[in-house]
Amino acid sequence: MADLSPLWALVPGGSGVPLAKVGGAPEPVGTLRWPACASCGEPLRFLFQLPHVPGRLELSPWAAVYVFQCENPDTVCFRWDAHAGANAVVAVEEASSAEDGARYTGTPYAEWRLGLGPAEEDTEALSVDVNEATDEQLAALDRALEQAPESKVGGVAGWLNGEATPECCEKPMRFVAQLAAMPFGLNFGDNGRGYLFRCRRDGCVTPFRFLSQGA
């Protein structure tokens, strides 16, 4: 547990964290190359963005990350998979603001600003291996999931359908943040959650990955 990032709740409608938001149009702090789906080729839909916040959300050397997923109604792209190419995380270093690439032409999600608030969770209970857990541990896990913030940065991922930490550069990635579908109306299955991870190796060409699970 020593390498866990500090836990903060992501508060819908909060303030005090410039650039932290869900929906609307991305607000790039540098050159943002709009990603396309690796399966169908269509531009991805913007979901949310998070900035580097020293001491609370460490993203350096990047100033912010922008998360997208495929929502093409005419295809079945595996947007819940961290490696299938139907979602993308664009990490941007601070520079002159600019956008590149074909944009998503559909209706954007409603815009919500996000704040960071103090939070607590049962790290030990949330970290249990469900395949080896006792009934008592599983009950503790259920309680911990109910009590922990649904949307947060840092801490431990609150999985809805079993642990699914992606790997990158032959190592499990580090958990960065999770975002609940509601109240934002995001398409993560049936009231699901999205999970953001970072590669542990400096210099990785795809340093962040995203996946989602339905409830």
JSON list of C-alpha atoms in Angstrom, two decimals:
[
{"chain": "A", "resi": 1, "resn": "MET", "atom": "CA", "xyz": [0.00, 0.00, 0.00]},
{"chain": "A", "resi": 2, "resn": "ALA", "atom": "CA", "xyz": [3.02, 2.29, 0.31]},
{"chain": "A", "resi": 3, "resn": "ASP", "atom": "CA", "xyz": [2.72, 3.66, -3.23]},
{"chain": "A", "resi": 4, "resn": "LEU", "atom": "CA", "xyz": [-0.93, 4.70, -3.00]},
{"chain": "A", "resi": 5, "resn": "SER", "atom": "CA", "xyz": [-1.65, 8.27, -4.03]},
{"chain": "A", "resi": 6, "resn": "PRO", "atom": "CA", "xyz": [-3.43, 10.60, -1.59]},
{"chain": "A", "resi": 7, "resn": "LEU", "atom": "CA", "xyz": [-7.21, 10.12, -1.56]},
{"chain": "A", "resi": 8, "resn": "TRP", "atom": "CA", "xyz": [-9.52, 12.99, -2.52]},
{"chain": "A", "resi": 9, "resn": "ALA", "atom": "CA", "xyz": [-13.17, 12.85, -3.51]},
{"chain": "A", "resi": 10, "resn": "LEU", "atom": "CA", "xyz": [-14.11, 14.36, -6.88]},
{"chain": "A", "resi": 11, "resn": "VAL", "atom": "CA", "xyz": [-17.02, 16.64, -5.99]},
{"chain": "A", "resi": 12, "resn": "PRO", "atom": "CA", "xyz": [-19.60, 17.43, -8.72]},
{"chain": "A", "resi": 13, "resn": "GLY", "atom": "CA", "xyz": [-20.18, 21.14, -8.98]},
{"chain": "A", "resi": 14, "resn": "GLY", "atom": "CA", "xyz": [-17.11, 21.84, -6.84]},
{"chain": "A", "resi": 15, "resn": "SER", "atom": "CA", "xyz": [-14.67, 24.66, -7.33]},
{"chain": "A", "resi": 16, "resn": "GLY", "atom": "CA", "xyz": [-11.09, 25.59, -6.60]},
{"chain": "A", "resi": 17, "resn": "VAL", "atom": "CA", "xyz": [-9.52, 23.22, -9.14]},
{"chain": "A", "resi": 18, "resn": "PRO", "atom": "CA", "xyz": [-9.21, 24.97, -12.51]},
{"chain": "A", "resi": 19, "resn": "LEU", "atom": "CA", "xyz": [-9.56, 22.63, -15.52]},
{"chain": "A", "resi": 20, "resn": "ALA", "atom": "CA", "xyz": [-11.14, 19.77, -13.55]},
{"chain": "A", "resi": 21, "resn": "LYS", "atom": "CA", "xyz": [-14.43, 18.97, -15.24]},
{"chain": "A", "resi": 22, "resn": "VAL", "atom": "CA", "xyz": [-16.71, 16.47, -16.96]},
{"chain": "A", "resi": 23, "resn": "GLY", "atom": "CA", "xyz": [-18.32, 17.06, -20.35]},
{"chain": "A", "resi": 24, "resn": "GLY", "atom": "CA", "xyz": [-18.59, 20.15, -22.46]},
{"chain": "A", "resi": 25, "resn": "ALA", "atom": "CA", "xyz": [-15.60, 20.84, -24.69]},
{"chain": "A", "resi": 26, "resn": "PRO", "atom": "CA", "xyz": [-12.04, 20.09, -23.62]},
{"chain": "A", "resi": 27, "resn": "GLU", "atom": "CA", "xyz": [-10.02, 23.06, -22.41]},
{"chain": "A", "resi": 28, "resn": "PRO", "atom": "CA", "xyz": [-6.48, 22.28, -23.61]},
{"chain": "A", "resi": 29, "resn": "VAL", "atom": "CA", "xyz": [-3.47, 23.70, -21.81]},
{"chain": "A", "resi": 30, "resn": "GLY", "atom": "CA", "xyz": [-1.25, 22.77, -24.77]},
{"chain": "A", "resi": 31, "resn": "THR", "atom": "CA", "xyz": [-1.56, 20.92, -28.06]},
{"chain": "A", "resi": 32, "resn": "LEU", "atom": "CA", "xyz": [-4.46, 18.47, -27.82]},
{"chain": "A", "resi": 33, "resn": "ARG", "atom": "CA", "xyz": [-4.61, 15.90, -30.62]},
{"chain": "A", "resi": 34, "resn": "TRP", "atom": "CA", "xyz": [-8.21, 14.70, -30.76]},
{"chain": "A", "resi": 35, "resn": "PRO", "atom": "CA", "xyz": [-8.11, 10.87, -30.77]},
{"chain": "A", "resi": 36, "resn": "ALA", "atom": "CA", "xyz": [-10.00, 8.50, -33.06]},
{"chain": "A", "resi": 37, "resn": "CYS", "atom": "CA", "xyz": [-11.26, 4.98, -32.33]},
{"chain": "A", "resi": 38, "resn": "ALA", "atom": "CA", "xyz": [-8.80, 2.28, -33.35]},
{"chain": "A", "resi": 39, "resn": "SER", "atom": "CA", "xyz": [-11.73, 0.01, -34.28]},
{"chain": "A", "resi": 40, "resn": "CYS", "atom": "CA", "xyz": [-14.12, 2.16, -36.30]},
{"chain": "A", "resi": 41, "resn": "GLY", "atom": "CA", "xyz": [-11.96, 5.21, -37.02]},
{"chain": "A", "resi": 42, "resn": "GLU", "atom": "CA", "xyz": [-14.50, 7.74, -35.73]},
{"chain": "A", "resi": 43, "resn": "PRO", "atom": "CA", "xyz": [-13.46, 10.62, -33.45]},
{"chain": "A", "resi": 44, "resn": "LEU", "atom": "CA", "xyz": [-13.92, 9.74, -29.78]},
{"chain": "A", "resi": 45, "resn": "ARG", "atom": "CA", "xyz": [-16.35, 11.57, -27.49]},
{"chain": "A", "resi": 46, "resn": "PHE", "atom": "CA", "xyz": [-14.81, 13.74, -24.78]},
{"chain": "A", "resi": 47, "resn": "LEU", "atom": "CA", "xyz": [-15.57, 12.51, -21.25]},
{"chain": "A", "resi": 48, "resn": "PHE", "atom": "CA", "xyz": [-13.55, 14.46, -18.69]},
{"chain": "A", "resi": 49, "resn": "GLN", "atom": "CA", "xyz": [-10.28, 16.21, -17.93]},
{"chain": "A", "resi": 50, "resn": "LEU", "atom": "CA", "xyz": [-8.09, 16.39, -14.82]},
{"chain": "A", "resi": 51, "resn": "PRO", "atom": "CA", "xyz": [-5.21, 18.80, -14.15]},
{"chain": "A", "resi": 52, "resn": "HIS", "atom": "CA", "xyz": [-1.95, 18.28, -12.33]},
{"chain": "A", "resi": 53, "resn": "VAL", "atom": "CA", "xyz": [-2.49, 19.49, -8.75]},
{"chain": "A", "resi": 54, "resn": "PRO", "atom": "CA", "xyz": [0.75, 19.38, -6.73]},
{"chain": "A", "resi": 55, "resn": "GLY", "atom": "CA", "xyz": [0.35, 17.33, -3.57]},
{"chain": "A", "resi": 56, "resn": "ARG", "atom": "CA", "xyz": [-3.12, 16.12, -4.50]},
{"chain": "A", "resi": 57, "resn": "LEU", "atom": "CA", "xyz": [-3.12, 14.86, -8.09]},
{"chain": "A", "resi": 58, "resn": "GLU", "atom": "CA", "xyz": [0.37, 14.20, -9.42]},
{"chain": "A", "resi": 59, "resn": "LEU", "atom": "CA", "xyz": [0.46, 14.06, -13.22]},
{"chain": "A", "resi": 60, "resn": "SER", "atom": "CA", "xyz": [3.84, 15.68, -13.91]},
{"chain": "A", "resi": 61, "resn": "PRO", "atom": "CA", "xyz": [5.45, 16.23, -16.35]},
{"chain": "A", "resi": 62, "resn": "TRP", "atom": "CA", "xyz": [2.00, 16.69, -17.87]},
{"chain": "A", "resi": 63, "resn": "ALA", "atom": "CA", "xyz": [-0.20, 19.64, -17.02]},
{"chain": "A", "resi": 64, "resn": "ALA", "atom": "CA", "xyz": [-3.47, 17.78, -17.61]},
{"chain": "A", "resi": 65, "resn": "VAL", "atom": "CA", "xyz": [-5.02, 14.62, -19.02]},
{"chain": "A", "resi": 66, "resn": "TYR", "atom": "CA", "xyz": [-8.07, 14.41, -21.30]},
{"chain": "A", "resi": 67, "resn": "VAL", "atom": "CA", "xyz": [-10.17, 11.23, -21.44]},
{"chain": "A", "resi": 68, "resn": "PHE", "atom": "CA", "xyz": [-12.26, 10.10, -24.43]},
{"chain": "A", "resi": 69, "resn": "GLN", "atom": "CA", "xyz": [-14.25, 7.03, -25.49]},
{"chain": "A", "resi": 70, "resn": "CYS", "atom": "CA", "xyz": [-15.95, 5.73, -28.62]},
{"chain": "A", "resi": 71, "resn": "GLU", "atom": "CA", "xyz": [-19.71, 6.18, -28.73]},
{"chain": "A", "resi": 72, "resn": "ASN", "atom": "CA", "xyz": [-20.36, 5.36, -32.38]},
{"chain": "A", "resi": 73, "resn": "PRO", "atom": "CA", "xyz": [-23.98, 4.06, -32.45]},
{"chain": "A", "resi": 74, "resn": "ASP", "atom": "CA", "xyz": [-23.32, 2.01, -35.59]},
{"chain": "A", "resi": 75, "resn": "THR", "atom": "CA", "xyz": [-20.52, -0.16, -34.18]},
{"chain": "A", "resi": 76, "resn": "VAL", "atom": "CA", "xyz": [-19.73, -2.31, -31.16]},
{"chain": "A", "resi": 77, "resn": "CYS", "atom": "CA", "xyz": [-16.32, -1.04, -30.10]},
{"chain": "A", "resi": 78, "resn": "PHE", "atom": "CA", "xyz": [-14.83, -2.39, -26.88]},
{"chain": "A", "resi": 79, "resn": "ARG", "atom": "CA", "xyz": [-14.69, 0.90, -24.98]},
{"chain": "A", "resi": 80, "resn": "TRP", "atom": "CA", "xyz": [-14.56, -0.93, -21.64]},
{"chain": "A", "resi": 81, "resn": "ASP", "atom": "CA", "xyz": [-11.17, -2.44, -22.58]},
{"chain": "A", "resi": 82, "resn": "ALA", "atom": "CA", "xyz": [-8.03, -0.49, -21.64]},
{"chain": "A", "resi": 83, "resn": "HIS", "atom": "CA", "xyz": [-6.08, -1.77, -24.65]},
{"chain": "A", "resi": 84, "resn": "ALA", "atom": "CA", "xyz": [-8.68, -2.09, -27.44]},
{"chain": "A", "resi": 85, "resn": "GLY", "atom": "CA", "xyz": [-8.31, 1.48, -28.70]},
{"chain": "A", "resi": 86, "resn": "ALA", "atom": "CA", "xyz": [-11.95, 2.46, -28.23]},
{"chain": "A", "resi": 87, "resn": "ASN", "atom": "CA", "xyz": [-10.98, 4.91, -25.51]},
{"chain": "A", "resi": 88, "resn": "ALA", "atom": "CA", "xyz": [-7.98, 7.19, -25.10]},
{"chain": "A", "resi": 89, "resn": "VAL", "atom": "CA", "xyz": [-6.21, 9.37, -22.58]},
{"chain": "A", "resi": 90, "resn": "VAL", "atom": "CA", "xyz": [-4.35, 12.34, -24.05]},
{"chain": "A", "resi": 91, "resn": "ALA", "atom": "CA", "xyz": [-1.66, 13.73, -21.74]},
{"chain": "A", "resi": 92, "resn": "VAL", "atom": "CA", "xyz": [-0.78, 17.34, -22.50]},
{"chain": "A", "resi": 93, "resn": "GLU", "atom": "CA", "xyz": [2.20, 19.42, -21.43]},
{"chain": "A", "resi": 94, "resn": "GLU", "atom": "CA", "xyz": [1.65, 23.11, -20.80]},
{"chain": "A", "resi": 95, "resn": "ALA", "atom": "CA", "xyz": [2.18, 25.22, -23.92]},
{"chain": "A", "resi": 96, "resn": "SER", "atom": "CA", "xyz": [0.16, 27.41, -26.25]},
{"chain": "A", "resi": 97, "resn": "SER", "atom": "CA", "xyz": [-3.40, 26.07, -26.45]},
{"chain": "A", "resi": 98, "resn": "ALA", "atom": "CA", "xyz": [-4.29, 24.31, -29.70]},
{"chain": "A", "resi": 99, "resn": "GLU", "atom": "CA", "xyz": [-6.32, 21.38, -31.03]},
{"chain": "A", "resi": 100, "resn": "ASP", "atom": "CA", "xyz": [-5.46, 19.01, -33.86]},
{"chain": "A", "resi": 101, "resn": "GLY", "atom": "CA", "xyz": [-7.40, 16.25, -35.63]},
{"chain": "A", "resi": 102, "resn": "ALA", "atom": "CA", "xyz": [-11.06, 15.65, -36.50]},
{"chain": "A", "resi": 103, "resn": "ARG", "atom": "CA", "xyz": [-13.41, 16.45, -33.61]},
{"chain": "A", "resi": 104, "resn": "TYR", "atom": "CA", "xyz": [-16.42, 14.50, -32.40]},
{"chain": "A", "resi": 105, "resn": "THR", "atom": "CA", "xyz": [-19.47, 16.04, -34.08]},
{"chain": "A", "resi": 106, "resn": "GLY", "atom": "CA", "xyz": [-22.20, 14.68, -31.81]},
{"chain": "A", "resi": 107, "resn": "THR", "atom": "CA", "xyz": [-23.71, 16.36, -28.77]},
{"chain": "A", "resi": 108, "resn": "PRO", "atom": "CA", "xyz": [-21.20, 16.77, -25.94]},
{"chain": "A", "resi": 109, "resn": "TYR", "atom": "CA", "xyz": [-21.98, 15.63, -22.44]},
{"chain": "A", "resi": 110, "resn": "ALA", "atom": "CA", "xyz": [-23.37, 18.30, -20.11]},
{"chain": "A", "resi": 111, "resn": "GLU", "atom": "CA", "xyz": [-20.56, 20.21, -18.43]},
{"chain": "A", "resi": 112, "resn": "TRP", "atom": "CA", "xyz": [-19.87, 19.75, -14.72]},
{"chain": "A", "resi": 113, "resn": "ARG", "atom": "CA", "xyz": [-17.04, 21.42, -12.86]},
{"chain": "A", "resi": 114, "resn": "LEU", "atom": "CA", "xyz": [-15.24, 19.25, -10.32]},
{"chain": "A", "resi": 115, "resn": "GLY", "atom": "CA", "xyz": [-13.71, 20.05, -6.97]},
{"chain": "A", "resi": 116, "resn": "LEU", "atom": "CA", "xyz": [-11.53, 18.01, -4.62]},
{"chain": "A", "resi": 117, "resn": "GLY", "atom": "CA", "xyz": [-12.82, 17.25, -1.15]},
{"chain": "A", "resi": 118, "resn": "PRO", "atom": "CA", "xyz": [-11.44, 15.31, 1.83]},
{"chain": "A", "resi": 119, "resn": "ALA", "atom": "CA", "xyz": [-12.44, 11.65, 1.90]},
{"chain": "A", "resi": 120, "resn": "GLU", "atom": "CA", "xyz": [-11.81, 8.38, 3.71]},
{"chain": "A", "resi": 121, "resn": "GLU", "atom": "CA", "xyz": [-12.02, 4.74, 2.66]},
{"chain": "A", "resi": 122, "resn": "ASP", "atom": "CA", "xyz": [-11.13, 1.28, 3.98]},
{"chain": "A", "resi": 123, "resn": "THR", "atom": "CA", "xyz": [-8.03, 0.59, 1.91]},
{"chain": "A", "resi": 124, "resn": "GLU", "atom": "CA", "xyz": [-7.53, -2.92, 3.27]},
{"chain": "A", "resi": 125, "resn": "ALA", "atom": "CA", "xyz": [-11.10, -3.99, 2.54]},
{"chain": "A", "resi": 126, "resn": "LEU", "atom": "CA", "xyz": [-11.06, -2.51, -0.96]},
{"chain": "A", "resi": 127, "resn": "SER", "atom": "CA", "xyz": [-7.78, -4.29, -1.76]},
{"chain": "A", "resi": 128, "resn": "VAL", "atom": "CA", "xyz": [-8.99, -7.84, -1.05]},
{"chain": "A", "resi": 129, "resn": "ASP", "atom": "CA", "xyz": [-8.69, -10.52, -3.75]},
{"chain": "A", "resi": 130, "resn": "VAL", "atom": "CA", "xyz": [-12.31, -11.60, -4.31]},
{"chain": "A", "resi": 131, "resn": "ASN", "atom": "CA", "xyz": [-11.16, -14.98, -5.64]},
{"chain": "A", "resi": 132, "resn": "GLU", "atom": "CA", "xyz": [-9.51, -15.84, -2.32]},
{"chain": "A", "resi": 133, "resn": "ALA", "atom": "CA", "xyz": [-11.57, -13.77, 0.11]},
{"chain": "A", "resi": 134, "resn": "THR", "atom": "CA", "xyz": [-13.55, -15.17, 3.01]},
{"chain": "A", "resi": 135, "resn": "ASP", "atom": "CA", "xyz": [-17.25, -14.38, 3.45]},
{"chain": "A", "resi": 136, "resn": "GLU", "atom": "CA", "xyz": [-16.28, -11.88, 6.13]},
{"chain": "A", "resi": 137, "resn": "GLN", "atom": "CA", "xyz": [-13.83, -10.15, 3.79]},
{"chain": "A", "resi": 138, "resn": "LEU", "atom": "CA", "xyz": [-16.41, -10.00, 1.00]},
{"chain": "A", "resi": 139, "resn": "ALA", "atom": "CA", "xyz": [-18.92, -8.43, 3.37]},
{"chain": "A", "resi": 140, "resn": "ALA", "atom": "CA", "xyz": [-16.28, -5.87, 4.41]},
{"chain": "A", "resi": 141, "resn": "LEU", "atom": "CA", "xyz": [-15.60, -5.15, 0.74]},
{"chain": "A", "resi": 142, "resn": "ASP", "atom": "CA", "xyz": [-19.29, -4.45, 0.09]},
{"chain": "A", "resi": 143, "resn": "ARG", "atom": "CA", "xyz": [-19.39, -2.06, 3.05]},
{"chain": "A", "resi": 144, "resn": "ALA", "atom": "CA", "xyz": [-16.20, -0.33, 1.91]},
{"chain": "A", "resi": 145, "resn": "LEU", "atom": "CA", "xyz": [-17.57, 0.17, -1.63]},
{"chain": "A", "resi": 146, "resn": "GLU", "atom": "CA", "xyz": [-20.72, 1.76, -0.21]},
{"chain": "A", "resi": 147, "resn": "GLN", "atom": "CA", "xyz": [-18.78, 4.09, 2.08]},
{"chain": "A", "resi": 148, "resn": "ALA", "atom": "CA", "xyz": [-15.96, 5.13, -0.25]},
{"chain": "A", "resi": 149, "resn": "PRO", "atom": "CA", "xyz": [-16.40, 8.03, -2.69]},
{"chain": "A", "resi": 150, "resn": "GLU", "atom": "CA", "xyz": [-17.69, 6.82, -6.06]},
{"chain": "A", "resi": 151, "resn": "SER", "atom": "CA", "xyz": [-15.68, 9.48, -7.89]},
{"chain": "A", "resi": 152, "resn": "LYS", "atom": "CA", "xyz": [-12.18, 10.15, -6.59]},
{"chain": "A", "resi": 153, "resn": "VAL", "atom": "CA", "xyz": [-8.49, 10.57, -7.23]},
{"chain": "A", "resi": 154, "resn": "GLY", "atom": "CA", "xyz": [-5.97, 8.42, -5.40]},
{"chain": "A", "resi": 155, "resn": "GLY", "atom": "CA", "xyz": [-6.64, 5.65, -2.92]},
{"chain": "A", "resi": 156, "resn": "VAL", "atom": "CA", "xyz": [-7.74, 2.25, -4.23]},
{"chain": "A", "resi": 157, "resn": "ALA", "atom": "CA", "xyz": [-9.91, 1.49, -7.27]},
{"chain": "A", "resi": 158, "resn": "GLY", "atom": "CA", "xyz": [-13.44, 0.51, -6.27]},
{"chain": "A", "resi": 159, "resn": "TRP", "atom": "CA", "xyz": [-14.14, -2.24, -8.78]},
{"chain": "A", "resi": 160, "resn": "LEU", "atom": "CA", "xyz": [-17.75, -3.11, -9.62]},
{"chain": "A", "resi": 161, "resn": "ASN", "atom": "CA", "xyz": [-17.05, -6.37, -11.50]},
{"chain": "A", "resi": 162, "resn": "GLY", "atom": "CA", "xyz": [-13.78, -7.62, -10.09]},
{"chain": "A", "resi": 163, "resn": "GLU", "atom": "CA", "xyz": [-10.22, -6.31, -10.15]},
{"chain": "A", "resi": 164, "resn": "ALA", "atom": "CA", "xyz": [-9.06, -5.42, -13.67]},
{"chain": "A", "resi": 165, "resn": "THR", "atom": "CA", "xyz": [-5.91, -3.35, -13.28]},
{"chain": "A", "resi": 166, "resn": "PRO", "atom": "CA", "xyz": [-4.33, -2.98, -16.74]},
{"chain": "A", "resi": 167, "resn": "GLU", "atom": "CA", "xyz": [-0.67, -3.72, -17.35]},
{"chain": "A", "resi": 168, "resn": "CYS", "atom": "CA", "xyz": [1.82, -1.57, -19.21]},
{"chain": "A", "resi": 169, "resn": "CYS", "atom": "CA", "xyz": [5.53, -2.14, -19.79]},
{"chain": "A", "resi": 170, "resn": "GLU", "atom": "CA", "xyz": [5.13, -5.56, -18.12]},
{"chain": "A", "resi": 171, "resn": "LYS", "atom": "CA", "xyz": [3.91, -4.11, -14.81]},
{"chain": "A", "resi": 172, "resn": "PRO", "atom": "CA", "xyz": [0.50, -3.37, -13.26]},
{"chain": "A", "resi": 173, "resn": "MET", "atom": "CA", "xyz": [-0.35, 0.27, -13.79]},
{"chain": "A", "resi": 174, "resn": "ARG", "atom": "CA", "xyz": [-0.79, 2.76, -10.94]},
{"chain": "A", "resi": 175, "resn": "PHE", "atom": "CA", "xyz": [-4.35, 3.82, -10.11]},
{"chain": "A", "resi": 176, "resn": "VAL", "atom": "CA", "xyz": [-4.97, 7.54, -10.68]},
{"chain": "A", "resi": 177, "resn": "ALA", "atom": "CA", "xyz": [-8.71, 8.20, -10.54]},
{"chain": "A", "resi": 178, "resn": "GLN", "atom": "CA", "xyz": [-12.21, 6.84, -10.96]},
{"chain": "A", "resi": 179, "resn": "LEU", "atom": "CA", "xyz": [-15.38, 8.55, -12.09]},
{"chain": "A", "resi": 180, "resn": "ALA", "atom": "CA", "xyz": [-18.93, 7.33, -11.58]},
{"chain": "A", "resi": 181, "resn": "ALA", "atom": "CA", "xyz": [-21.39, 7.52, -14.48]},
{"chain": "A", "resi": 182, "resn": "MET", "atom": "CA", "xyz": [-23.90, 9.42, -12.38]},
{"chain": "A", "resi": 183, "resn": "PRO", "atom": "CA", "xyz": [-24.80, 12.21, -11.87]},
{"chain": "A", "resi": 184, "resn": "PHE", "atom": "CA", "xyz": [-22.95, 13.08, -15.08]},
{"chain": "A", "resi": 185, "resn": "GLY", "atom": "CA", "xyz": [-24.91, 10.70, -17.34]},
{"chain": "A", "resi": 186, "resn": "LEU", "atom": "CA", "xyz": [-21.76, 9.09, -18.76]},
{"chain": "A", "resi": 187, "resn": "ASN", "atom": "CA", "xyz": [-22.07, 5.91, -20.80]},
{"chain": "A", "resi": 188, "resn": "PHE", "atom": "CA", "xyz": [-20.29, 3.37, -18.58]},
{"chain": "A", "resi": 189, "resn": "GLY", "atom": "CA", "xyz": [-22.86, 0.60, -18.93]},
{"chain": "A", "resi": 190, "resn": "ASP", "atom": "CA", "xyz": [-25.58, 0.37, -16.29]},
{"chain": "A", "resi": 191, "resn": "ASN", "atom": "CA", "xyz": [-24.59, 3.15, -13.87]},
{"chain": "A", "resi": 192, "resn": "GLY", "atom": "CA", "xyz": [-20.96, 2.04, -14.00]},
{"chain": "A", "resi": 193, "resn": "ARG", "atom": "CA", "xyz": [-17.58, 3.60, -13.34]},
{"chain": "A", "resi": 194, "resn": "GLY", "atom": "CA", "xyz": [-14.54, 4.62, -15.37]},
{"chain": "A", "resi": 195, "resn": "TYR", "atom": "CA", "xyz": [-10.99, 4.04, -14.13]},
{"chain": "A", "resi": 196, "resn": "LEU", "atom": "CA", "xyz": [-7.84, 5.96, -15.03]},
{"chain": "A", "resi": 197, "resn": "PHE", "atom": "CA", "xyz": [-4.37, 4.39, -14.65]},
{"chain": "A", "resi": 198, "resn": "ARG", "atom": "CA", "xyz": [-0.77, 5.49, -15.23]},
{"chain": "A", "resi": 199, "resn": "CYS", "atom": "CA", "xyz": [2.23, 3.46, -16.39]},
{"chain": "A", "resi": 200, "resn": "ARG", "atom": "CA", "xyz": [4.98, 3.09, -13.78]},
{"chain": "A", "resi": 201, "resn": "ARG", "atom": "CA", "xyz": [7.78, 3.52, -16.33]},
{"chain": "A", "resi": 202, "resn": "ASP", "atom": "CA", "xyz": [9.04, 6.96, -17.26]},
{"chain": "A", "resi": 203, "resn": "GLY", "atom": "CA", "xyz": [9.11, 7.57, -20.99]},
{"chain": "A", "resi": 204, "resn": "CYS", "atom": "CA", "xyz": [6.24, 5.21, -21.88]},
{"chain": "A", "resi": 205, "resn": "VAL", "atom": "CA", "xyz": [4.61, 6.31, -25.15]},
{"chain": "A", "resi": 206, "resn": "THR", "atom": "CA", "xyz": [1.12, 5.56, -23.80]},
{"chain": "A", "resi": 207, "resn": "PRO", "atom": "CA", "xyz": [1.51, 6.61, -20.15]},
{"chain": "A", "resi": 208, "resn": "PHE", "atom": "CA", "xyz": [-2.20, 6.56, -19.26]},
{"chain": "A", "resi": 209, "resn": "ARG", "atom": "CA", "xyz": [-4.97, 4.01, -19.86]},
{"chain": "A", "resi": 210, "resn": "PHE", "atom": "CA", "xyz": [-8.70, 4.10, -19.23]},
{"chain": "A", "resi": 211, "resn": "LEU", "atom": "CA", "xyz": [-11.37, 1.41, -18.86]},
{"chain": "A", "resi": 212, "resn": "SER", "atom": "CA", "xyz": [-14.90, 1.16, -17.52]},
{"chain": "A", "resi": 213, "resn": "GLN", "atom": "CA", "xyz": [-17.13, -1.36, -15.78]},
{"chain": "A", "resi": 214, "resn": "GLY", "atom": "CA", "xyz": [-20.93, -1.51, -15.66]},
{"chain": "A", "resi": 215, "resn": "ALA", "atom": "CA", "xyz": [-22.72, -1.97, -12.37]}
]
